[in-house]
Amino acid sequence: MLHKSFHNSAGAALLPAHGIGASATKPAISIAGLRVAFGDVPVLHGVDLAVNKGEALGIVGESGCGKSVTWRAVLGLLPKSAEIGGEARIGDLDLVGARQSVLDRVRGGRIAMIFQDPASALNPVHRIGAQITEALRLHRGLSGAAARAEACRLLDQVGIAAAASRLNAYPHELSGGQNQRVMIAIALAGRPELLIADEPTTALDATVQAQILLLLKDIQRDTGMALVMISHDLAAVAAVCDRACVMYAGQIVETAPKHTLLTAPEHPYTRDLIGAIPPSHGPRMRLTAIAGAPPQRNLSPGCAYAPRCRHAIAVCRTSRPEPRQVAARHSVRCLRLDAGTYQ
Amino acid sequence: MTLLRLNNITRRFPLGSPLYGPRKYLVAVDGVSLDVEMGRTTGIVGESGCGKSTTGRIALGLEPPDSGGVLFQGLPLPRIDSKKWRAQRRQMQLVFQDTLAALDRRMTVSALIAEPLAIHGIGDPASRKQRVAELLHGVGLGEGHGMLYPHQLSGGQRQRVVLARALAPKPSLLVCDEPVSALDLSVQAQIVNLLMDLQQELGLGLLFISHDLRVVRHVSDRIVVMYLGRVVEQGRADAIIDQPAHPYTQALVSAMPRLPGGFDHYVALPGEPPSPTDRPCGCPFHPRCPLARDVCRQSLPELLPLGPERQVACHLVRH
């Protein structure tokens, strides 16, 4: 079921202009200097990030690091009390501060988002068929039999068996994994260029989690859309994404291709985070325990990780590191790295 | 030496009202046997609804089994609320996932840790104060934390308080039900390390219940894999993870993303764990099993030995 090919005739139409060659010139979305503050508490301290077309990018971090806030800010989903600065460009359009009418066309259309808890994201009193056709009507102008046929195809694409009969089901009649598949179908309804998956499998059982992760990867590959996967689980991100960013206290501290990030991380936080994951095989080594907890608010003048970092020196507490390119596509925000001394 | 032994325990819960038609039952735990050795860790792993938490509650005597028995240090558990039971409870303690629910938010950390000492009548007020300070230090908290209330602590610190409270009466068995699932990765590693250090120091037997196979492998000497209330496989932790014999264990292990590599050896498993109210007949795993045959649909496989230290419940495994 998982590994069936999604290359059907309608699927061909689903391909946005993709191709990795073109991606180098124009990213699907580029975020620059994104800042968010709630009242006088800053939660994002300038996030710079570009997601290339057709790329699967992972955003990893612990709770409160700003990984979800970044994308909610981009899509205008934060409460009014949030002060947002910087820019998030999709094509020629800047989404930060854009009008509601503009955002309404982008959300669910060019950019779709799925969340951790599908049961609360779906409307419990509407059949899932109606919820998918609603998205088709809003974003593709389909109605009647055409919408129903397309909804059926989408359910089939996300691997729900007997799709035609399932259109009449209510969310409570489906399991958690199936509801997440329905959410993905709704997200795909608008033929997005970018799908943002915010902890898409955290609430699911292990075997179902693997199903959904592989489904996301297959769909991303087959449709050529860009995928951003937000997760606290580095292993899950590594299984799906080509590239990953590690966030800490409202900043991206390291960005690298997946393999580099896992095998040759440079930032002390990334190293500690990988060391904290119990290995799945091989000898059992003592886990790296990072002292303390992630900061609730990051107001320090220096590096946010300095209070927990084993390699911190005096300068780390007083001045903020800027991102530094250590290799192609690999950037790190660490002052110790400039000295090249810590190991 | 065997500290805790569950002997073929079964627990079922009635569903709906007894007035209408024949009564239906949710079979949460069905014929589970397992051992926890002194100073060792037995891990129970499984997906939601597999009965792992109910098994933990039965092990502590918080839930009576419908059949089968629980032996603690070779003796059956006394009746709940009897005097003997309370004395026994000193020896067996519980650590939960939800620390805010486990700690009374109107009590300070010191009072919370001292409470079990008072309940079990251990020491006098002065020596209790001393013991609280020792315990705070033992779980990596400072004396300053003793004055705080649970909401003033982070999740990891609260889990340390829960641990200190559990360790206060010097138990020999600790049942940990998803103790690190709600914590951030970096904090989870702290608590896992602390738990393993304390175990070594105090010679605790641990029953470690979690859905997270990585963590269970890391802490456990033996692993018990449960599916729909039944043990499908148990044995030495490394053997279970490196050479799983049961098709469900194989799928569970393959569904754990590797670092790096991801799902390189993924065994696709259709569907989701069915509800324990509606158990399939025959082998409960057969509707999802890639290898299922007729015999699997008809008869329930028994848990039989495979090699010296392993047991597997599958018709297709050559015992």
mmCIF file of N, CA, C and O in Angstrom, chain B residues 108-174:
data_model
loop_
_atom_site.group_PDB
_atom_site.id
_atom_site.type_symbol
_atom_site.label_atom_id
_atom_site.label_comp_id
_atom_site.label_asym_id
_atom_site.label_seq_id
_atom_site.Cartn_x
_atom_site.Cartn_y
_atom_site.Cartn_z
ATOM 1 N N THR B 108 5.110 21.856 48.758
ATOM 2 C CA THR B 108 6.459 22.148 48.290
ATOM 3 C C THR B 108 7.169 20.832 47.975
ATOM 4 O O THR B 108 6.735 19.758 48.392
ATOM 5 N N VAL B 109 8.274 20.967 47.259
ATOM 6 C CA VAL B 109 9.037 19.787 46.866
ATOM 7 C C VAL B 109 9.480 18.993 48.101
ATOM 8 O O VAL B 109 9.354 17.771 48.152
ATOM 9 N N SER B 110 9.959 19.695 49.128
ATOM 10 C CA SER B 110 10.400 18.998 50.345
ATOM 11 C C SER B 110 9.256 18.217 50.974
ATOM 12 O O SER B 110 9.412 17.054 51.357
ATOM 13 N N ALA B 111 8.087 18.864 51.063
ATOM 14 C CA ALA B 111 6.935 18.199 51.678
ATOM 15 C C ALA B 111 6.521 16.988 50.853
ATOM 16 O O ALA B 111 6.152 15.942 51.397
ATOM 17 N N LEU B 112 6.614 17.134 49.531
ATOM 18 C CA LEU B 112 6.238 16.026 48.647
ATOM 19 C C LEU B 112 7.150 14.822 48.863
ATOM 20 O O LEU B 112 6.698 13.679 48.875
ATOM 21 N N ILE B 113 8.437 15.103 49.027
ATOM 22 C CA ILE B 113 9.379 13.991 49.182
ATOM 23 C C ILE B 113 9.273 13.390 50.592
ATOM 24 O O ILE B 113 9.468 12.194 50.792
ATOM 25 N N ALA B 114 8.931 14.236 51.575
ATOM 26 C CA ALA B 114 8.827 13.743 52.946
ATOM 27 C C ALA B 114 7.541 12.939 53.155
ATOM 28 O O ALA B 114 7.472 12.102 54.052
ATOM 29 N N GLU B 115 6.526 13.182 52.321
ATOM 30 C CA GLU B 115 5.216 12.565 52.543
ATOM 31 C C GLU B 115 5.269 11.034 52.605
ATOM 32 O O GLU B 115 4.739 10.440 53.557
ATOM 33 N N PRO B 116 5.904 10.378 51.645
ATOM 34 C CA PRO B 116 5.944 8.911 51.758
ATOM 35 C C PRO B 116 6.680 8.423 53.006
ATOM 36 O O PRO B 116 6.342 7.371 53.540
ATOM 37 N N LEU B 117 7.651 9.198 53.472
ATOM 38 C CA LEU B 117 8.359 8.807 54.703
ATOM 39 C C LEU B 117 7.394 8.825 55.884
ATOM 40 O O LEU B 117 7.394 7.926 56.730
ATOM 41 N N ALA B 118 6.547 9.882 55.926
ATOM 42 C CA ALA B 118 5.578 9.988 57.012
ATOM 43 C C ALA B 118 4.533 8.881 56.910
ATOM 44 O O ALA B 118 4.169 8.249 57.900
ATOM 45 N N ILE B 119 4.070 8.623 55.683
ATOM 46 C CA ILE B 119 3.033 7.602 55.481
ATOM 47 C C ILE B 119 3.512 6.246 55.972
ATOM 48 O O ILE B 119 2.776 5.503 56.612
ATOM 49 N N HIS B 120 4.762 5.945 55.663
ATOM 50 C CA HIS B 120 5.275 4.636 56.047
ATOM 51 C C HIS B 120 5.929 4.661 57.422
ATOM 52 O O HIS B 120 6.513 3.673 57.848
ATOM 53 N N GLY B 121 5.827 5.816 58.099
ATOM 54 C CA GLY B 121 6.362 5.921 59.452
ATOM 55 C C GLY B 121 7.862 5.677 59.549
ATOM 56 O O GLY B 121 8.338 4.997 60.438
ATOM 57 N N ILE B 122 8.573 6.246 58.571
ATOM 58 C CA ILE B 122 10.013 6.048 58.568
ATOM 59 C C ILE B 122 10.679 7.243 59.245
ATOM 60 O O ILE B 122 10.498 8.383 58.817
ATOM 61 N N GLY B 123 11.420 6.999 60.287
ATOM 62 C CA GLY B 123 12.221 8.030 60.941
ATOM 63 C C GLY B 123 11.383 9.044 61.703
ATOM 64 O O GLY B 123 10.153 9.009 61.702
ATOM 65 N N ASP B 124 12.090 10.002 62.345
ATOM 66 C CA ASP B 124 11.411 11.096 63.029
ATOM 67 C C ASP B 124 11.577 12.357 62.176
ATOM 68 O O ASP B 124 12.339 12.344 61.208
ATOM 69 N N PRO B 125 10.867 13.434 62.518
ATOM 70 C CA PRO B 125 10.934 14.633 61.652
ATOM 71 C C PRO B 125 12.345 15.093 61.322
ATOM 72 O O PRO B 125 12.624 15.472 60.186
ATOM 73 N N ALA B 126 13.240 15.035 62.288
ATOM 74 C CA ALA B 126 14.604 15.524 62.027
ATOM 75 C C ALA B 126 15.325 14.631 61.025
ATOM 76 O O ALA B 126 15.950 15.119 60.076
ATOM 77 N N SER B 127 15.186 13.326 61.201
ATOM 78 C CA SER B 127 15.898 12.433 60.290
ATOM 79 C C SER B 127 15.246 12.459 58.909
ATOM 80 O O SER B 127 15.907 12.254 57.897
ATOM 81 N N ARG B 128 13.923 12.729 58.872
ATOM 82 C CA ARG B 128 13.259 12.838 57.563
ATOM 83 C C ARG B 128 13.811 14.021 56.787
ATOM 84 O O ARG B 128 14.016 13.945 55.585
ATOM 85 N N LYS B 129 14.032 15.126 57.534
ATOM 86 C CA LYS B 129 14.556 16.321 56.883
ATOM 87 C C LYS B 129 15.917 16.024 56.255
ATOM 88 O O LYS B 129 16.201 16.411 55.114
ATOM 89 N N GLN B 130 16.707 15.303 57.013
ATOM 90 C CA GLN B 130 18.028 14.895 56.537
ATOM 91 C C GLN B 130 17.911 14.027 55.281
ATOM 92 O O GLN B 130 18.610 14.227 54.287
ATOM 93 N N ARG B 131 16.967 13.087 55.341
ATOM 94 C CA ARG B 131 16.763 12.150 54.221
ATOM 95 C C ARG B 131 16.274 12.893 52.971
ATOM 96 O O ARG B 131 16.693 12.580 51.857
ATOM 97 N N VAL B 132 15.407 13.890 53.169
ATOM 98 C CA VAL B 132 14.920 14.670 52.023
ATOM 99 C C VAL B 132 16.087 15.374 51.340
ATOM 100 O O VAL B 132 16.191 15.377 50.102
ATOM 101 N N ALA B 133 16.986 15.930 52.157
ATOM 102 C CA ALA B 133 18.151 16.612 51.589
ATOM 103 C C ALA B 133 19.006 15.628 50.796
ATOM 104 O O ALA B 133 19.478 15.935 49.698
ATOM 105 N N GLU B 134 19.180 14.421 51.352
ATOM 106 C CA GLU B 134 19.949 13.384 50.661
ATOM 107 C C GLU B 134 19.311 13.031 49.315
ATOM 108 O O GLU B 134 19.982 12.911 48.297
ATOM 109 N N LEU B 135 17.978 12.861 49.367
ATOM 110 C CA LEU B 135 17.258 12.455 48.152
ATOM 111 C C LEU B 135 17.329 13.534 47.084
ATOM 112 O O LEU B 135 17.526 13.248 45.903
ATOM 113 N N LEU B 136 17.159 14.801 47.514
ATOM 114 C CA LEU B 136 17.247 15.906 46.559
ATOM 115 C C LEU B 136 18.603 15.884 45.868
ATOM 116 O O LEU B 136 18.705 16.009 44.650
ATOM 117 N N HIS B 137 19.614 15.692 46.675
ATOM 118 C CA HIS B 137 20.968 15.642 46.122
ATOM 119 C C HIS B 137 21.112 14.427 45.195
ATOM 120 O O HIS B 137 21.694 14.526 44.116
ATOM 121 N N GLY B 138 20.546 13.312 45.623
ATOM 122 C CA GLY B 138 20.663 12.069 44.853
ATOM 123 C C GLY B 138 20.064 12.164 43.461
ATOM 124 O O GLY B 138 20.546 11.521 42.528
ATOM 125 N N VAL B 139 18.985 12.942 43.324
ATOM 126 C CA VAL B 139 18.374 13.061 41.996
ATOM 127 C C VAL B 139 18.855 14.316 41.269
ATOM 128 O O VAL B 139 18.283 14.708 40.250
ATOM 129 N N GLY B 140 19.886 14.939 41.810
ATOM 130 C CA GLY B 140 20.495 16.059 41.093
ATOM 131 C C GLY B 140 19.788 17.383 41.270
ATOM 132 O O GLY B 140 19.886 18.263 40.421
ATOM 133 N N LEU B 141 19.061 17.544 42.370
ATOM 134 C CA LEU B 141 18.450 18.848 42.655
ATOM 135 C C LEU B 141 19.175 19.473 43.840
ATOM 136 O O LEU B 141 19.751 18.770 44.668
ATOM 137 N N GLY B 142 19.118 20.808 43.936
ATOM 138 C CA GLY B 142 19.761 21.493 45.048
ATOM 139 C C GLY B 142 18.789 21.641 46.209
ATOM 140 O O GLY B 142 17.588 21.398 46.057
ATOM 141 N N GLU B 143 19.303 22.032 47.370
ATOM 142 C CA GLU B 143 18.400 22.188 48.507
ATOM 143 C C GLU B 143 17.424 23.325 48.281
ATOM 144 O O GLU B 143 16.310 23.312 48.810
ATOM 145 N N GLY B 144 17.838 24.297 47.476
ATOM 146 C CA GLY B 144 16.951 25.408 47.153
ATOM 147 C C GLY B 144 15.673 24.955 46.474
ATOM 148 O O GLY B 144 14.620 25.570 46.634
ATOM 149 N N HIS B 145 15.738 23.866 45.729
ATOM 150 C CA HIS B 145 14.556 23.382 45.034
ATOM 151 C C HIS B 145 13.487 22.890 46.007
ATOM 152 O O HIS B 145 12.315 22.842 45.675
ATOM 153 N N GLY B 146 13.925 22.506 47.220
ATOM 154 C CA GLY B 146 12.986 21.977 48.205
ATOM 155 C C GLY B 146 11.887 22.955 48.564
ATOM 156 O O GLY B 146 10.778 22.564 48.912
ATOM 157 N N MET B 147 12.191 24.236 48.466
ATOM 158 C CA MET B 147 11.212 25.259 48.853
ATOM 159 C C MET B 147 10.203 25.552 47.742
ATOM 160 O O MET B 147 9.242 26.256 47.961
ATOM 161 N N LEU B 148 10.444 25.060 46.554
ATOM 162 C CA LEU B 148 9.612 25.450 45.417
ATOM 163 C C LEU B 148 8.366 24.564 45.299
ATOM 164 O O LEU B 148 8.294 23.492 45.881
ATOM 165 N N TYR B 149 7.415 25.041 44.493
ATOM 166 C CA TYR B 149 6.212 24.275 44.196
ATOM 167 C C TYR B 149 6.358 23.639 42.810
ATOM 168 O O TYR B 149 7.109 24.159 41.971
ATOM 169 N N PRO B 150 5.608 22.544 42.555
ATOM 170 C CA PRO B 150 5.792 21.841 41.276
ATOM 171 C C PRO B 150 5.715 22.738 40.040
ATOM 172 O O PRO B 150 6.504 22.583 39.113
ATOM 173 N N HIS B 151 4.784 23.718 40.035
ATOM 174 C CA HIS B 151 4.646 24.515 38.806
ATOM 175 C C HIS B 151 5.851 25.414 38.568
ATOM 176 O O HIS B 151 6.009 25.968 37.488
ATOM 177 N N GLN B 152 6.687 25.590 39.606
ATOM 178 C CA GLN B 152 7.867 26.448 39.420
ATOM 179 C C GLN B 152 9.048 25.675 38.836
ATOM 180 O O GLN B 152 10.092 26.241 38.589
ATOM 181 N N LEU B 153 8.859 24.371 38.644
ATOM 182 C CA LEU B 153 9.945 23.547 38.120
ATOM 183 C C LEU B 153 9.704 23.222 36.650
ATOM 184 O O LEU B 153 8.569 23.263 36.170
ATOM 185 N N SER B 154 10.773 22.853 35.948
ATOM 186 C CA SER B 154 10.621 22.396 34.570
ATOM 187 C C SER B 154 10.191 20.924 34.587
ATOM 188 O O SER B 154 10.220 20.266 35.637
ATOM 189 N N GLY B 155 9.805 20.422 33.434
ATOM 190 C CA GLY B 155 9.344 19.037 33.344
ATOM 191 C C GLY B 155 10.381 18.042 33.840
ATOM 192 O O GLY B 155 10.059 17.092 34.548
ATOM 193 N N GLY B 156 11.636 18.277 33.482
ATOM 194 C CA GLY B 156 12.696 17.370 33.891
ATOM 195 C C GLY B 156 12.920 17.411 35.398
ATOM 196 O O GLY B 156 13.124 16.375 36.045
ATOM 197 N N GLN B 157 12.851 18.618 35.963
ATOM 198 C CA GLN B 157 13.032 18.751 37.411
ATOM 199 C C GLN B 157 11.887 18.076 38.157
ATOM 200 O O GLN B 157 12.094 17.429 39.180
ATOM 201 N N ARG B 158 10.667 18.212 37.604
ATOM 202 C CA ARG B 158 9.523 17.564 38.250
ATOM 203 C C ARG B 158 9.689 16.053 38.222
ATOM 204 O O ARG B 158 9.373 15.370 39.179
ATOM 205 N N GLN B 159 10.225 15.516 37.097
ATOM 206 C CA GLN B 159 10.404 14.073 37.039
ATOM 207 C C GLN B 159 11.448 13.637 38.067
ATOM 208 O O GLN B 159 11.349 12.556 38.642
ATOM 209 N N ARG B 160 12.416 14.509 38.342
ATOM 210 C CA ARG B 160 13.398 14.197 39.383
ATOM 211 C C ARG B 160 12.728 14.142 40.749
ATOM 212 O O ARG B 160 13.061 13.297 41.583
ATOM 213 N N VAL B 161 11.782 15.074 40.973
ATOM 214 C CA VAL B 161 11.071 15.079 42.254
ATOM 215 C C VAL B 161 10.252 13.789 42.393
ATOM 216 O O VAL B 161 10.246 13.146 43.452
ATOM 217 N N VAL B 162 9.570 13.399 41.306
ATOM 218 C CA VAL B 162 8.781 12.165 41.338
ATOM 219 C C VAL B 162 9.687 10.979 41.663
ATOM 220 O O VAL B 162 9.335 10.111 42.472
ATOM 221 N N LEU B 163 10.877 10.983 41.082
ATOM 222 C CA LEU B 163 11.834 9.908 41.347
ATOM 223 C C LEU B 163 12.279 9.916 42.812
ATOM 224 O O LEU B 163 12.309 8.868 43.467
ATOM 225 N N ALA B 164 12.586 11.108 43.319
ATOM 226 C CA ALA B 164 13.029 11.218 44.715
ATOM 227 C C ALA B 164 11.940 10.698 45.646
ATOM 228 O O ALA B 164 12.199 9.991 46.618
ATOM 229 N N ARG B 165 10.704 11.051 45.315
ATOM 230 C CA ARG B 165 9.559 10.627 46.124
ATOM 231 C C ARG B 165 9.404 9.108 46.082
ATOM 232 O O ARG B 165 9.152 8.467 47.100
ATOM 233 N N ALA B 166 9.606 8.562 44.901
ATOM 234 C CA ALA B 166 9.486 7.111 44.768
ATOM 235 C C ALA B 166 10.606 6.399 45.522
ATOM 236 O O ALA B 166 10.410 5.331 46.085
ATOM 237 N N LEU B 167 11.789 7.020 45.547
ATOM 238 C CA LEU B 167 12.936 6.361 46.168
ATOM 239 C C LEU B 167 12.970 6.550 47.678
ATOM 240 O O LEU B 167 13.711 5.860 48.374
ATOM 241 N N ALA B 168 12.153 7.494 48.184
ATOM 242 C CA ALA B 168 12.220 7.847 49.608
ATOM 243 C C ALA B 168 12.100 6.635 50.536
ATOM 244 O O ALA B 168 12.910 6.479 51.449
ATOM 245 N N PRO B 169 11.120 5.748 50.360
ATOM 246 C CA PRO B 169 11.023 4.615 51.297
ATOM 247 C C PRO B 169 11.973 3.460 50.979
ATOM 248 O O PRO B 169 11.766 2.372 51.479
ATOM 249 N N LYS B 170 12.990 3.704 50.186
ATOM 250 C CA LYS B 170 13.980 2.684 49.805
ATOM 251 C C LYS B 170 13.329 1.428 49.223
ATOM 252 O O LYS B 170 13.411 0.340 49.812
ATOM 253 N N PRO B 171 12.685 1.578 48.082
ATOM 254 C CA PRO B 171 12.018 0.430 47.476
ATOM 255 C C PRO B 171 13.035 -0.506 46.835
ATOM 256 O O PRO B 171 14.185 -0.132 46.619
ATOM 257 N N SER B 172 12.597 -1.731 46.549
ATOM 258 C CA SER B 172 13.473 -2.616 45.781
ATOM 259 C C SER B 172 12.975 -2.770 44.353
ATOM 260 O O SER B 172 13.687 -3.271 43.500
ATOM 261 N N LEU B 173 11.727 -2.337 44.112
ATOM 262 C CA LEU B 173 11.171 -2.404 42.754
ATOM 263 C C LEU B 173 10.606 -1.043 42.365
ATOM 264 O O LEU B 173 9.902 -0.408 43.145
ATOM 265 N N LEU B 174 10.948 -0.609 41.149
ATOM 266 C CA LEU B 174 10.405 0.636 40.633
ATOM 267 C C LEU B 174 9.709 0.307 39.315
ATOM 268 O O LEU B 174 10.322 -0.276 38.429
#
